[in-house]
Coordinates of C-alpha atoms in Angstrom, one line a residue:
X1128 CA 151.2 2.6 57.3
X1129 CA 150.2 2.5 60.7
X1130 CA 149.1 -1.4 62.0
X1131 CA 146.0 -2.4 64.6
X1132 CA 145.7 -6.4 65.5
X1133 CA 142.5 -7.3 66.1
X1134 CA 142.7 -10.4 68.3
X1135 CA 139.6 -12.8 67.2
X1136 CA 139.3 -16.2 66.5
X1137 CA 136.0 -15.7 64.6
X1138 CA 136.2 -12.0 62.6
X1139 CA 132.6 -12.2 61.3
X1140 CA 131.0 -8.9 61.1
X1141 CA 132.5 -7.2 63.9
X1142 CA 136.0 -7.8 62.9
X1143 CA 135.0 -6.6 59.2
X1144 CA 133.1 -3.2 60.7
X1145 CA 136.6 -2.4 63.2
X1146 CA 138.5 -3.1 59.9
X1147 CA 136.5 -0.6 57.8
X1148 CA 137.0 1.6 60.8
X1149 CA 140.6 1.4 61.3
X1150 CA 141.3 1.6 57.7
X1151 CA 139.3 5.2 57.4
X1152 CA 141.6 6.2 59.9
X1153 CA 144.7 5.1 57.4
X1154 CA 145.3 1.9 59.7
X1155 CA 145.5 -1.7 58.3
X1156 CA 144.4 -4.1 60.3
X1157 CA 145.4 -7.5 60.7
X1158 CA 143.4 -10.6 62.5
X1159 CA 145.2 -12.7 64.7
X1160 CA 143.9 -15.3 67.5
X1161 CA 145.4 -15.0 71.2
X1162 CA 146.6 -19.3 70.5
X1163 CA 149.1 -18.5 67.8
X1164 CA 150.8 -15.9 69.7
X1165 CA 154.2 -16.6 71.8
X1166 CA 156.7 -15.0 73.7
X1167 CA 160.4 -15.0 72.1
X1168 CA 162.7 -13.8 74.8
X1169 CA 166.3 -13.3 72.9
X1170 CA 168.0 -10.0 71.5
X1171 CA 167.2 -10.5 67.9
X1172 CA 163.8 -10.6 68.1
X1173 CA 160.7 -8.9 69.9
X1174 CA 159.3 -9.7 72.9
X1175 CA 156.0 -11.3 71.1
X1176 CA 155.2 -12.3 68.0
X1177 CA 152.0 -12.3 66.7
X1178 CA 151.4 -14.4 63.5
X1179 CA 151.2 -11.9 60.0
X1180 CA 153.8 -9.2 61.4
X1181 CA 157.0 -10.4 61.0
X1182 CA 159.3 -9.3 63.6
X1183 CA 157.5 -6.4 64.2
X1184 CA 155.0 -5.1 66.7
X1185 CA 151.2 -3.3 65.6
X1186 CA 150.7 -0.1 66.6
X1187 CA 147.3 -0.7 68.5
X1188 CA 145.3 -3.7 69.2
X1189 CA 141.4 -4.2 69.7
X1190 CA 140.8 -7.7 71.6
X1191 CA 137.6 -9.0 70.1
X1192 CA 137.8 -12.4 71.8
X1193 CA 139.8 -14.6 74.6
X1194 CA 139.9 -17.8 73.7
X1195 CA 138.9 -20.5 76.4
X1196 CA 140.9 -23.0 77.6
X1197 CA 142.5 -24.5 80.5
X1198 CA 143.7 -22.2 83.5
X1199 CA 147.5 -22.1 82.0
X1200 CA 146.0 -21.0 79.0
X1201 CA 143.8 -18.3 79.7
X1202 CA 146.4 -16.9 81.9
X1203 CA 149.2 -16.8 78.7
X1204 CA 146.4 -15.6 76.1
X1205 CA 145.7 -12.4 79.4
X1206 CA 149.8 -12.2 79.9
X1207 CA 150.2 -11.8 75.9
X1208 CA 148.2 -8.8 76.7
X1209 CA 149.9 -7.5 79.4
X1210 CA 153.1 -7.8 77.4
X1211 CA 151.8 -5.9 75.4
X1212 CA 151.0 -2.9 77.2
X1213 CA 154.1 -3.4 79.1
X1214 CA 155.8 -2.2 75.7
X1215 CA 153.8 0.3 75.3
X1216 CA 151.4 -0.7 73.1
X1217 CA 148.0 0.5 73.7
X1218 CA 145.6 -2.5 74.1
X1219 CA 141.7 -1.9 74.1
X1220 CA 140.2 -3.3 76.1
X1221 CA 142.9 -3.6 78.8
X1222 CA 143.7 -7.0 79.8
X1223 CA 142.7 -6.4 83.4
X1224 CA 139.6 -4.9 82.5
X1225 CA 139.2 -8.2 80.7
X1226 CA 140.2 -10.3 83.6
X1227 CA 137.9 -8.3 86.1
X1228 CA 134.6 -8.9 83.8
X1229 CA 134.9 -12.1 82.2
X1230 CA 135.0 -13.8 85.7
X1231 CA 131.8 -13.4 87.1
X1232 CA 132.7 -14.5 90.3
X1233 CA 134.8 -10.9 90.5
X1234 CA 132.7 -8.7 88.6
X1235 CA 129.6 -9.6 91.0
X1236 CA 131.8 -8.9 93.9
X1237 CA 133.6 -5.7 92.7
X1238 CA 130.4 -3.9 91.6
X1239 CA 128.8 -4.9 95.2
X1240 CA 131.4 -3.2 96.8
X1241 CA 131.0 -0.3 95.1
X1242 CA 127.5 -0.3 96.3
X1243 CA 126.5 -0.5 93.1
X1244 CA 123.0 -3.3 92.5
X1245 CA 123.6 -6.7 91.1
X1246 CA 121.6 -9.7 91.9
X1247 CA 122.4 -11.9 95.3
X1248 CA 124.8 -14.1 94.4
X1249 CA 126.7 -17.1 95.6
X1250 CA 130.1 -18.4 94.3
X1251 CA 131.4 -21.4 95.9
X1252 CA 133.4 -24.9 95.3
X1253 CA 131.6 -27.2 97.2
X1254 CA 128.7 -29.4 95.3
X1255 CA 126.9 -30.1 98.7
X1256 CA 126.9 -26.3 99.9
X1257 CA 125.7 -25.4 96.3
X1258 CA 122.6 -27.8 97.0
X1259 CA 122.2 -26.4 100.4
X1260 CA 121.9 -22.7 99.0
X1261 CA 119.7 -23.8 96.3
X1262 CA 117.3 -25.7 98.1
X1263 CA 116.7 -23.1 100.6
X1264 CA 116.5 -20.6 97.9
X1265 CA 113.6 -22.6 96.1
X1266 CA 112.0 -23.1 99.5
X1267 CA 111.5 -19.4 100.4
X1268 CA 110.1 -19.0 96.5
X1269 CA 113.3 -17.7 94.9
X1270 CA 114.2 -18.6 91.7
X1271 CA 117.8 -19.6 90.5
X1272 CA 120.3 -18.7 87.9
X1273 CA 123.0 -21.1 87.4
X1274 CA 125.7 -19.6 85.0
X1275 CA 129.3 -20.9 84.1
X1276 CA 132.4 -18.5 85.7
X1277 CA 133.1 -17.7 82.0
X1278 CA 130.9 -17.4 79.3
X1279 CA 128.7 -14.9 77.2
X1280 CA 125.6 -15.1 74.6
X1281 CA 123.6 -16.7 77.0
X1282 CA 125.8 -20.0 76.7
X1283 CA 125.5 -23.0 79.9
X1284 CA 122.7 -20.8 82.0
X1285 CA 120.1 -22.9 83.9
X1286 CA 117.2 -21.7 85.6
X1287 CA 116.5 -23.2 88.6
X1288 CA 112.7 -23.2 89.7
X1289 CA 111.6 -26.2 91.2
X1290 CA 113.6 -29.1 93.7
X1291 CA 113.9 -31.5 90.9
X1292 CA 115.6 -29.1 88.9
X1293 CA 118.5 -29.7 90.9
X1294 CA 119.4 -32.9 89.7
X1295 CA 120.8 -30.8 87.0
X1296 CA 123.0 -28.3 89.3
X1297 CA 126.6 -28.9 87.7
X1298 CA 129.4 -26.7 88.3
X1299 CA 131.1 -24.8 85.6
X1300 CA 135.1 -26.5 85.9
X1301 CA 133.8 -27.6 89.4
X1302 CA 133.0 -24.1 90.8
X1303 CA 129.4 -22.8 91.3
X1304 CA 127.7 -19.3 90.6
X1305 CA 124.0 -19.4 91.5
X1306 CA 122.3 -15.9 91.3
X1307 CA 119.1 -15.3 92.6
X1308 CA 116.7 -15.2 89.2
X1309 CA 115.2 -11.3 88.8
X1310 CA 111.8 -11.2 87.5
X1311 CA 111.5 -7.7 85.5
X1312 CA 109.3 -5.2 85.2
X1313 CA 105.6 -5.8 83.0
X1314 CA 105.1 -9.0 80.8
X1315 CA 107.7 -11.4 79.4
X1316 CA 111.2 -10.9 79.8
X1317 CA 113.3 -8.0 79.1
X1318 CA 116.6 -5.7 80.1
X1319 CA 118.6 -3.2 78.9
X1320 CA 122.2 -3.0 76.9
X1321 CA 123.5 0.0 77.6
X1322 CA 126.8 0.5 75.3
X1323 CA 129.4 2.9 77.0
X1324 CA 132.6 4.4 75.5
X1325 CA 135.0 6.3 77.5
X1326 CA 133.0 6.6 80.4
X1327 CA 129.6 8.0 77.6
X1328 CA 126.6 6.3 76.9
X1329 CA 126.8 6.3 73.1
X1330 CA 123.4 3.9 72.7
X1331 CA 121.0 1.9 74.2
X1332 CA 118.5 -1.0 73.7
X1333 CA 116.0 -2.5 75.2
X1334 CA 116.1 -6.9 74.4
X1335 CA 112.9 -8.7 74.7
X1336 CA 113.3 -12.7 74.9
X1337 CA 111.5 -15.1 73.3
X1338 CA 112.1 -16.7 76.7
X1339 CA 113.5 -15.9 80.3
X1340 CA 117.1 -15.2 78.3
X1341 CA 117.3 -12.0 76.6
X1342 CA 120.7 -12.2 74.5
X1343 CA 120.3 -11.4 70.8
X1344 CA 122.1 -14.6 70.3
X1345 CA 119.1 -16.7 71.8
X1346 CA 116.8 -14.9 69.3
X1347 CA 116.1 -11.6 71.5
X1348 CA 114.4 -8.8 70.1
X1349 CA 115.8 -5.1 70.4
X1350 CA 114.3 -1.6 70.6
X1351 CA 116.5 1.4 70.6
X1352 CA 115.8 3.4 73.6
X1353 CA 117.3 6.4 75.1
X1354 CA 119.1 5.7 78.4
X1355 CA 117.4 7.9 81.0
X1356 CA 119.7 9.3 83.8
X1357 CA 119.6 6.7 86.2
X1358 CA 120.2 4.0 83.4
X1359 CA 122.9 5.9 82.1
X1360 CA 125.2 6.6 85.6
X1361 CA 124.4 2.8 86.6
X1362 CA 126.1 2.0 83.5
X1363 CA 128.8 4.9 83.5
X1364 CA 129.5 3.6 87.3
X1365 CA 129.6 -0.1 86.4
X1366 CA 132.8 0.5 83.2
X1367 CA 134.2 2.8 85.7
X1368 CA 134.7 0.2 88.7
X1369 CA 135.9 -2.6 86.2
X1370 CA 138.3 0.2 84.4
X1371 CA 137.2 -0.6 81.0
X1372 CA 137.3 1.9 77.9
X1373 CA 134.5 0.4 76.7
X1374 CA 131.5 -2.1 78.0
X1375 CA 128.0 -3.3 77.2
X1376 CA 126.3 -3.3 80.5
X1377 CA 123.1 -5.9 80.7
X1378 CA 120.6 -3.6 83.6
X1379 CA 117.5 -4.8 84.4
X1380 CA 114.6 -2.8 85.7
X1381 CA 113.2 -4.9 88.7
X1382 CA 109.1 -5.2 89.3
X1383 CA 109.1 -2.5 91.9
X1384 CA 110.6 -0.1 89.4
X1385 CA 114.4 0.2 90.4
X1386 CA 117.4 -1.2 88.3
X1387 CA 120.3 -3.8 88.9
X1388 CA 123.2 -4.9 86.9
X1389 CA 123.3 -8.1 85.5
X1390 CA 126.4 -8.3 83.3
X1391 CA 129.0 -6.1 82.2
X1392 CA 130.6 -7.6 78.9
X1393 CA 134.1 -6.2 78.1
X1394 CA 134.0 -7.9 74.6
X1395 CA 130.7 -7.0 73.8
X1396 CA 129.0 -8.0 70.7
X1397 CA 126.9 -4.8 69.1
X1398 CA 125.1 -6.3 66.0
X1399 CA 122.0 -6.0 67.1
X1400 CA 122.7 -3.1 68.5
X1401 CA 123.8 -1.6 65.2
X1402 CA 120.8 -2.4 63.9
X1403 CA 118.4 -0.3 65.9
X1404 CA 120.6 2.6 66.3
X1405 CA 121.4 5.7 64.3
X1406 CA 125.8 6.0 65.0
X1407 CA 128.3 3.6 64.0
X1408 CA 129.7 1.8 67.1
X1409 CA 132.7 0.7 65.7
X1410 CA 133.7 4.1 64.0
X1411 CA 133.1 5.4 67.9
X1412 CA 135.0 2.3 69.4
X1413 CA 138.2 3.0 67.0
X1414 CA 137.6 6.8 67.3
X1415 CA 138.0 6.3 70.8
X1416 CA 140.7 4.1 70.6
X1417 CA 143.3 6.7 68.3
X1418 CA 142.3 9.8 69.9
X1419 CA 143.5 8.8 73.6
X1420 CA 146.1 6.3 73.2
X1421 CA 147.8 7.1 69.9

């Protein structure tokens, strides 16, 4: 029987939906984490192991999660990845689709150059610059956003409103991302996940925040919507600049009406998602997965 690794460190109900998935397709699958992995460089043996498959290699792998970790380690968990696909092993989401979006820093530049809208946005190492941006910001009436490099759910992100709020400024591993706070459009807080598969919008919600935050994880509510034209090629354009086969893009509609791109999550979570909408992502994501690369 064919094999697919999911790489998680927490399964949880994604990894059981891809595993229903994968096993309608006649797949077992098989979780692993990205930590117990190694590289075994001698004749007898492949290239890299990965816990649970002997000395063998899986067929396909979905990466559900990257762990954190310190620089060394990010960048073996990433070159596991890239091993992979060097032999020829399809891995979804690509590791450099993974390393373009899970740093900020380079998503927010790479979708600027594009000319695509994001938020104004300031990445920097020094703690007295940071200030300096941030106190001018505040001064002109801007609010701030300070986020960690790498993150998701919500996790580490300030909001910046007022001087004294400042005395909380920390940098994320000593480095700085301040984005200028969007209000959006009508009451309360709200944006747009807009889930995209091989370059398709396959669904759409809208996430209303108990607060400023709108992630599901902080309690977010979500309303399926249908992704009008404009929604949909900001998103299309967005997975299509950081080469992913898959992405959940975070768009907000801005108070004079037009959009701009907030996140673009290559290992998105879609449980809340599911819940509001009539196809089953995973079935799509695998789908996806087998028809092109296998």
């Amino acid at each position: 029987m064919a094999s697919a690794v999911i790489f998680t460190d927490d399964p949880g109900w994604h990894g059981k939906m891809l595993c229903d998935a994968f096993q309608a397709k006649g797949f077992s699958a098989l979780y692993a984490s990205l930590t117990a992995c190694h590289f075994s460089i001698a004749e007898t043996r492949p290239v890299i192991t990965i816990p649970g498959l002997s000395n063998a290699l899986p067929d396909v792998v979905f990466v559900r999660g990257v762990p954190g970790g310190s620089l060394e380690e990010v960048v073996f968990y990433l070159d596991v990845l890239h091993a992979l696909a060097e032999l020829g092993i399809p891995v979804y989401n690509s590791g450099r689709a993974i390393e373009r979006s899970v740093d900020k820093a380079m998503t927010s530049f790479l979708l600027h150059k594009a000319g695509l809208p994001t938020p104004v946005t300031w990445v920097l190492r020094d703690r007295q610059q940071a200030l300096d941006i941030a106190e001018t910001e505040l001064a002109a009436g801007n609010w701030l956003l300070s986020k960690p490099l790498f993150g998701s759910q919500g996790e580490g992100i300030r909001r910046l409103e007022k001087q004294t709020d400042l005395l909380w400024l920390t940098g994320s591993r000593g480095i700085y991302y301040l984005q200028r706070f969007v209000h959006s459009l009508g009451e309360g807080c709200s944006d747009f996940r807009v889930f995209v598969i091989n370059h398709r919008v396959v669904a759409a919600m809208r996430r209303r925040g108990k607060f400023w935050l709108n992630n599901v994880a902080k309690g977010a509510s979500c309303d399926a919507v249908v992704a009008d034209e404009q929604l949909a090629s900001l998103a299309i354009s967005a997975t299509k600049v950081l080469a992913m086969d898959y992405a959940g893009v975070d768009i907000l509609q801005q108070q004079d009406g037009s959009f701009t791109i907030i996140e673009v999550n290559s290992i998105p979570a879609w449980k809340g998602l599911q819940s509001v909408c009539d196809v089953n992502i995973a079935d799509l994501l695998v789908n996806d997965l087998l028809t092109r690369y296998v």
